Amino acid sequence: MTLPLITGAALVVLTVLMHGYGSMILLRLLLTHYVGKDGKLLPSRAQLAIILTALGLLLLHWFQILLWAFAYQLLTPVAPIGTLEQAIYFSVVTFTTLGYGDITLGAEQWRLLSGIEALNGVLLLGWSTALLYAVVHRYWEHAYQVRKG
């Protein structure tokens, strides 16, 4: 039970770092190209900024899912996860908490790892939702102020 907990904790730390640095890079890109000197999201580029934010966050999640998939591929000697494609599928289903149940970890000691990934996915998806909301809110707040006069 100790090895899956340590492994899960290490993967959580890596994915949080990945998400943190990725979010900072994404925000710097937005500030550089999509925010005016007044600190407001440029109306002419708002939709592009929102789309870029969503795609950037999805890309971050893709890398996080791949990290978990590689961990399953390397660490869990489970027959259903024999290929990288199966490991990615299992990781996507686990990270997003869909939990279809068509592939499960057979080795009891590693089952805990999939639960940790699900918790990690909820945390990071919530973080992404908050960031995307902040970008959309910034645009709407500015649009309201302009309309209000």
PDB file of N, CA and C in Angstrom, residues 63-117:
ATOM      1  N   PHE A  63      -1.434  16.294 -21.341  1.00  0.00           N
ATOM      2  CA  PHE A  63      -0.100  15.923 -20.864  1.00  0.00           C
ATOM      3  C   PHE A  63      -0.177  15.244 -19.495  1.00  0.00           C
ATOM      4  N   GLN A  64      -1.065  15.712 -18.640  1.00  0.00           N
ATOM      5  CA  GLN A  64      -1.232  15.097 -17.327  1.00  0.00           C
ATOM      6  C   GLN A  64      -1.772  13.665 -17.463  1.00  0.00           C
ATOM      7  N   ILE A  65      -2.722  13.483 -18.345  1.00  0.00           N
ATOM      8  CA  ILE A  65      -3.281  12.151 -18.590  1.00  0.00           C
ATOM      9  C   ILE A  65      -2.201  11.223 -19.142  1.00  0.00           C
ATOM     10  N   LEU A  66      -1.371  11.745 -20.049  1.00  0.00           N
ATOM     11  CA  LEU A  66      -0.268  10.940 -20.590  1.00  0.00           C
ATOM     12  C   LEU A  66       0.708  10.526 -19.493  1.00  0.00           C
ATOM     13  N   LEU A  67       1.004  11.432 -18.582  1.00  0.00           N
ATOM     14  CA  LEU A  67       1.904  11.103 -17.474  1.00  0.00           C
ATOM     15  C   LEU A  67       1.349   9.940 -16.658  1.00  0.00           C
ATOM     16  N   TRP A  68       0.065  10.015 -16.307  1.00  0.00           N
ATOM     17  CA  TRP A  68      -0.564   8.920 -15.566  1.00  0.00           C
ATOM     18  C   TRP A  68      -0.559   7.635 -16.404  1.00  0.00           C
ATOM     19  N   ALA A  69      -0.823   7.751 -17.694  1.00  0.00           N
ATOM     20  CA  ALA A  69      -0.846   6.563 -18.567  1.00  0.00           C
ATOM     21  C   ALA A  69       0.525   5.885 -18.600  1.00  0.00           C
ATOM     22  N   PHE A  70       1.585   6.686 -18.722  1.00  0.00           N
ATOM     23  CA  PHE A  70       2.931   6.112 -18.703  1.00  0.00           C
ATOM     24  C   PHE A  70       3.208   5.415 -17.372  1.00  0.00           C
ATOM     25  N   ALA A  71       2.725   6.006 -16.293  1.00  0.00           N
ATOM     26  CA  ALA A  71       2.907   5.383 -14.980  1.00  0.00           C
ATOM     27  C   ALA A  71       2.197   4.033 -14.925  1.00  0.00           C
ATOM     28  N   TYR A  72       0.955   3.975 -15.419  1.00  0.00           N
ATOM     29  CA  TYR A  72       0.238   2.693 -15.442  1.00  0.00           C
ATOM     30  C   TYR A  72       0.974   1.687 -16.309  1.00  0.00           C
ATOM     31  N   GLN A  73       1.460   2.143 -17.451  1.00  0.00           N
ATOM     32  CA  GLN A  73       2.163   1.257 -18.380  1.00  0.00           C
ATOM     33  C   GLN A  73       3.426   0.686 -17.733  1.00  0.00           C
ATOM     34  N   LEU A  74       4.140   1.498 -16.998  1.00  0.00           N
ATOM     35  CA  LEU A  74       5.401   1.072 -16.398  1.00  0.00           C
ATOM     36  C   LEU A  74       5.237   0.306 -15.088  1.00  0.00           C
ATOM     37  N   LEU A  75       4.250   0.694 -14.288  1.00  0.00           N
ATOM     38  CA  LEU A  75       4.185   0.192 -12.923  1.00  0.00           C
ATOM     39  C   LEU A  75       3.207  -0.947 -12.685  1.00  0.00           C
ATOM     40  N   THR A  76       2.147  -0.996 -13.441  1.00  0.00           N
ATOM     41  CA  THR A  76       1.102  -1.973 -13.126  1.00  0.00           C
ATOM     42  C   THR A  76       1.142  -3.139 -14.102  1.00  0.00           C
ATOM     43  N   PRO A  77       1.511  -4.283 -13.614  1.00  0.00           N
ATOM     44  CA  PRO A  77       1.552  -5.466 -14.477  1.00  0.00           C
ATOM     45  C   PRO A  77       0.146  -6.053 -14.654  1.00  0.00           C
ATOM     46  N   VAL A  78      -0.702  -5.320 -15.354  1.00  0.00           N
ATOM     47  CA  VAL A  78      -2.095  -5.729 -15.500  1.00  0.00           C
ATOM     48  C   VAL A  78      -2.355  -6.061 -16.958  1.00  0.00           C
ATOM     49  N   ALA A  79      -2.948  -7.207 -17.214  1.00  0.00           N
ATOM     50  CA  ALA A  79      -3.208  -7.646 -18.580  1.00  0.00           C
ATOM     51  C   ALA A  79      -4.078  -6.679 -19.380  1.00  0.00           C
ATOM     52  N   PRO A  80      -5.163  -6.102 -18.822  1.00  0.00           N
ATOM     53  CA  PRO A  80      -5.969  -5.191 -19.637  1.00  0.00           C
ATOM     54  C   PRO A  80      -5.223  -3.955 -20.112  1.00  0.00           C
ATOM     55  N   ILE A  81      -4.150  -3.581 -19.406  1.00  0.00           N
ATOM     56  CA  ILE A  81      -3.370  -2.419 -19.820  1.00  0.00           C
ATOM     57  C   ILE A  81      -2.058  -2.917 -20.414  1.00  0.00           C
ATOM     58  N   GLY A  82      -2.177  -3.487 -21.593  1.00  0.00           N
ATOM     59  CA  GLY A  82      -1.003  -4.039 -22.251  1.00  0.00           C
ATOM     60  C   GLY A  82      -0.352  -3.081 -23.221  1.00  0.00           C
ATOM     61  N   THR A  83      -1.120  -2.130 -23.745  1.00  0.00           N
ATOM     62  CA  THR A  83      -0.582  -1.186 -24.715  1.00  0.00           C
ATOM     63  C   THR A  83      -0.692   0.229 -24.170  1.00  0.00           C
ATOM     64  N   LEU A  84       0.056   1.124 -24.779  1.00  0.00           N
ATOM     65  CA  LEU A  84      -0.010   2.522 -24.374  1.00  0.00           C
ATOM     66  C   LEU A  84      -1.408   3.077 -24.655  1.00  0.00           C
ATOM     67  N   GLU A  85      -2.011   2.672 -25.746  1.00  0.00           N
ATOM     68  CA  GLU A  85      -3.368   3.129 -26.067  1.00  0.00           C
ATOM     69  C   GLU A  85      -4.359   2.737 -24.967  1.00  0.00           C
ATOM     70  N   GLN A  86      -4.254   1.515 -24.473  1.00  0.00           N
ATOM     71  CA  GLN A  86      -5.133   1.076 -23.385  1.00  0.00           C
ATOM     72  C   GLN A  86      -4.842   1.845 -22.096  1.00  0.00           C
ATOM     73  N   ALA A  87      -3.574   2.136 -21.849  1.00  0.00           N
ATOM     74  CA  ALA A  87      -3.205   2.904 -20.653  1.00  0.00           C
ATOM     75  C   ALA A  87      -3.753   4.329 -20.744  1.00  0.00           C
ATOM     76  N   ILE A  88      -3.677   4.930 -21.936  1.00  0.00           N
ATOM     77  CA  ILE A  88      -4.223   6.276 -22.125  1.00  0.00           C
ATOM     78  C   ILE A  88      -5.728   6.257 -21.941  1.00  0.00           C
ATOM     79  N   TYR A  89      -6.382   5.277 -22.530  1.00  0.00           N
ATOM     80  CA  TYR A  89      -7.837   5.173 -22.380  1.00  0.00           C
ATOM     81  C   TYR A  89      -8.221   5.049 -20.901  1.00  0.00           C
ATOM     82  N   PHE A  90      -7.543   4.155 -20.191  1.00  0.00           N
ATOM     83  CA  PHE A  90      -7.833   3.967 -18.767  1.00  0.00           C
ATOM     84  C   PHE A  90      -7.583   5.265 -17.997  1.00  0.00           C
ATOM     85  N   SER A  91      -6.500   5.958 -18.337  1.00  0.00           N
ATOM     86  CA  SER A  91      -6.169   7.195 -17.650  1.00  0.00           C
ATOM     87  C   SER A  91      -7.203   8.286 -17.922  1.00  0.00           C
ATOM     88  N   VAL A  92      -7.663   8.412 -19.164  1.00  0.00           N
ATOM     89  CA  VAL A  92      -8.697   9.408 -19.493  1.00  0.00           C
ATOM     90  C   VAL A  92      -9.972   9.122 -18.705  1.00  0.00           C
ATOM     91  N   VAL A  93     -10.386   7.875 -18.703  1.00  0.00           N
ATOM     92  CA  VAL A  93     -11.616   7.488 -18.009  1.00  0.00           C
ATOM     93  C   VAL A  93     -11.484   7.711 -16.502  1.00  0.00           C
ATOM     94  N   THR A  94     -10.302   7.499 -15.971  1.00  0.00           N
ATOM     95  CA  THR A  94     -10.073   7.682 -14.542  1.00  0.00           C
ATOM     96  C   THR A  94      -9.921   9.155 -14.187  1.00  0.00           C
ATOM     97  N   PHE A  95      -9.097   9.879 -14.947  1.00  0.00           N
ATOM     98  CA  PHE A  95      -8.831  11.301 -14.683  1.00  0.00           C
ATOM     99  C   PHE A  95     -10.116  12.118 -14.729  1.00  0.00           C
ATOM    100  N   THR A  96     -10.985  11.796 -15.657  1.00  0.00           N
ATOM    101  CA  THR A  96     -12.239  12.544 -15.801  1.00  0.00           C
ATOM    102  C   THR A  96     -13.345  11.991 -14.913  1.00  0.00           C
ATOM    103  N   THR A  97     -13.058  10.962 -14.163  1.00  0.00           N
ATOM    104  CA  THR A  97     -13.971  10.275 -13.244  1.00  0.00           C
ATOM    105  C   THR A  97     -15.182   9.668 -13.937  1.00  0.00           C
ATOM    106  N   LEU A  98     -15.043   9.340 -15.228  1.00  0.00           N
ATOM    107  CA  LEU A  98     -16.123   8.631 -15.911  1.00  0.00           C
ATOM    108  C   LEU A  98     -16.285   7.226 -15.341  1.00  0.00           C
ATOM    109  N   GLY A  99     -15.163   6.533 -15.180  1.00  0.00           N
ATOM    110  CA  GLY A  99     -15.168   5.223 -14.546  1.00  0.00           C
ATOM    111  C   GLY A  99     -16.044   4.193 -15.225  1.00  0.00           C
ATOM    112  N   TYR A 100     -15.835   3.964 -16.513  1.00  0.00           N
ATOM    113  CA  TYR A 100     -16.640   2.986 -17.237  1.00  0.00           C
ATOM    114  C   TYR A 100     -16.557   1.595 -16.619  1.00  0.00           C
ATOM    115  N   GLY A 101     -15.404   1.231 -16.111  1.00  0.00           N
ATOM    116  CA  GLY A 101     -15.254  -0.070 -15.478  1.00  0.00           C
ATOM    117  C   GLY A 101     -14.910  -1.197 -16.436  1.00  0.00           C
ATOM    118  N   ASP A 102     -14.748  -0.895 -17.725  1.00  0.00           N
ATOM    119  CA  ASP A 102     -14.390  -1.948 -18.678  1.00  0.00           C
ATOM    120  C   ASP A 102     -12.937  -2.371 -18.532  1.00  0.00           C
ATOM    121  N   ILE A 103     -12.096  -1.497 -18.002  1.00  0.00           N
ATOM    122  CA  ILE A 103     -10.720  -1.854 -17.653  1.00  0.00           C
ATOM    123  C   ILE A 103     -10.541  -1.489 -16.183  1.00  0.00           C
ATOM    124  N   THR A 104     -10.088  -2.436 -15.411  1.00  0.00           N
ATOM    125  CA  THR A 104      -9.797  -2.179 -14.003  1.00  0.00           C
ATOM    126  C   THR A 104      -8.421  -2.734 -13.680  1.00  0.00           C
ATOM    127  N   LEU A 105      -7.803  -2.154 -12.691  1.00  0.00           N
ATOM    128  CA  LEU A 105      -6.500  -2.649 -12.268  1.00  0.00           C
ATOM    129  C   LEU A 105      -6.706  -3.916 -11.468  1.00  0.00           C
ATOM    130  N   GLY A 106      -6.075  -4.976 -11.911  1.00  0.00           N
ATOM    131  CA  GLY A 106      -6.261  -6.277 -11.273  1.00  0.00           C
ATOM    132  C   GLY A 106      -5.478  -6.426  -9.984  1.00  0.00           C
ATOM    133  N   ALA A 107      -4.274  -5.875  -9.973  1.00  0.00           N
ATOM    134  CA  ALA A 107      -3.436  -6.009  -8.781  1.00  0.00           C
ATOM    135  C   ALA A 107      -3.974  -5.086  -7.691  1.00  0.00           C
ATOM    136  N   GLU A 108      -4.360  -5.676  -6.570  1.00  0.00           N
ATOM    137  CA  GLU A 108      -4.998  -4.899  -5.497  1.00  0.00           C
ATOM    138  C   GLU A 108      -4.160  -3.724  -5.034  1.00  0.00           C
ATOM    139  N   GLN A 109      -2.844  -3.908  -4.958  1.00  0.00           N
ATOM    140  CA  GLN A 109      -2.013  -2.830  -4.432  1.00  0.00           C
ATOM    141  C   GLN A 109      -2.062  -1.598  -5.330  1.00  0.00           C
ATOM    142  N   TRP A 110      -2.353  -1.762  -6.635  1.00  0.00           N
ATOM    143  CA  TRP A 110      -2.343  -0.617  -7.542  1.00  0.00           C
ATOM    144  C   TRP A 110      -3.720   0.003  -7.734  1.00  0.00           C
ATOM    145  N   ARG A 111      -4.773  -0.604  -7.232  1.00  0.00           N
ATOM    146  CA  ARG A 111      -6.114  -0.025  -7.379  1.00  0.00           C
ATOM    147  C   ARG A 111      -6.211   1.353  -6.750  1.00  0.00           C
ATOM    148  N   LEU A 112      -5.512   1.536  -5.664  1.00  0.00           N
ATOM    149  CA  LEU A 112      -5.508   2.827  -4.975  1.00  0.00           C
ATOM    150  C   LEU A 112      -4.986   3.941  -5.887  1.00  0.00           C
ATOM    151  N   LEU A 113      -4.056   3.597  -6.779  1.00  0.00           N
ATOM    152  CA  LEU A 113      -3.475   4.584  -7.678  1.00  0.00           C
ATOM    153  C   LEU A 113      -4.545   5.208  -8.581  1.00  0.00           C
ATOM    154  N   SER A 114      -5.489   4.426  -9.050  1.00  0.00           N
ATOM    155  CA  SER A 114      -6.535   4.982  -9.916  1.00  0.00           C
ATOM    156  C   SER A 114      -7.449   5.924  -9.130  1.00  0.00           C
ATOM    157  N   GLY A 115      -7.684   5.657  -7.883  1.00  0.00           N
ATOM    158  CA  GLY A 115      -8.464   6.566  -7.046  1.00  0.00           C
ATOM    159  C   GLY A 115      -7.750   7.890  -6.835  1.00  0.00           C
ATOM    160  N   ILE A 116      -6.448   7.819  -6.661  1.00  0.00           N
ATOM    161  CA  ILE A 116      -5.656   9.039  -6.509  1.00  0.00           C
ATOM    162  C   ILE A 116      -5.701   9.848  -7.800  1.00  0.00           C
ATOM    163  N   GLU A 117      -5.636   9.166  -8.950  1.00  0.00           N
ATOM    164  CA  GLU A 117      -5.726   9.881 -10.222  1.00  0.00           C
ATOM    165  C   GLU A 117      -7.077  10.565 -10.368  1.00  0.00           C
TER     166      GLU A 117
END
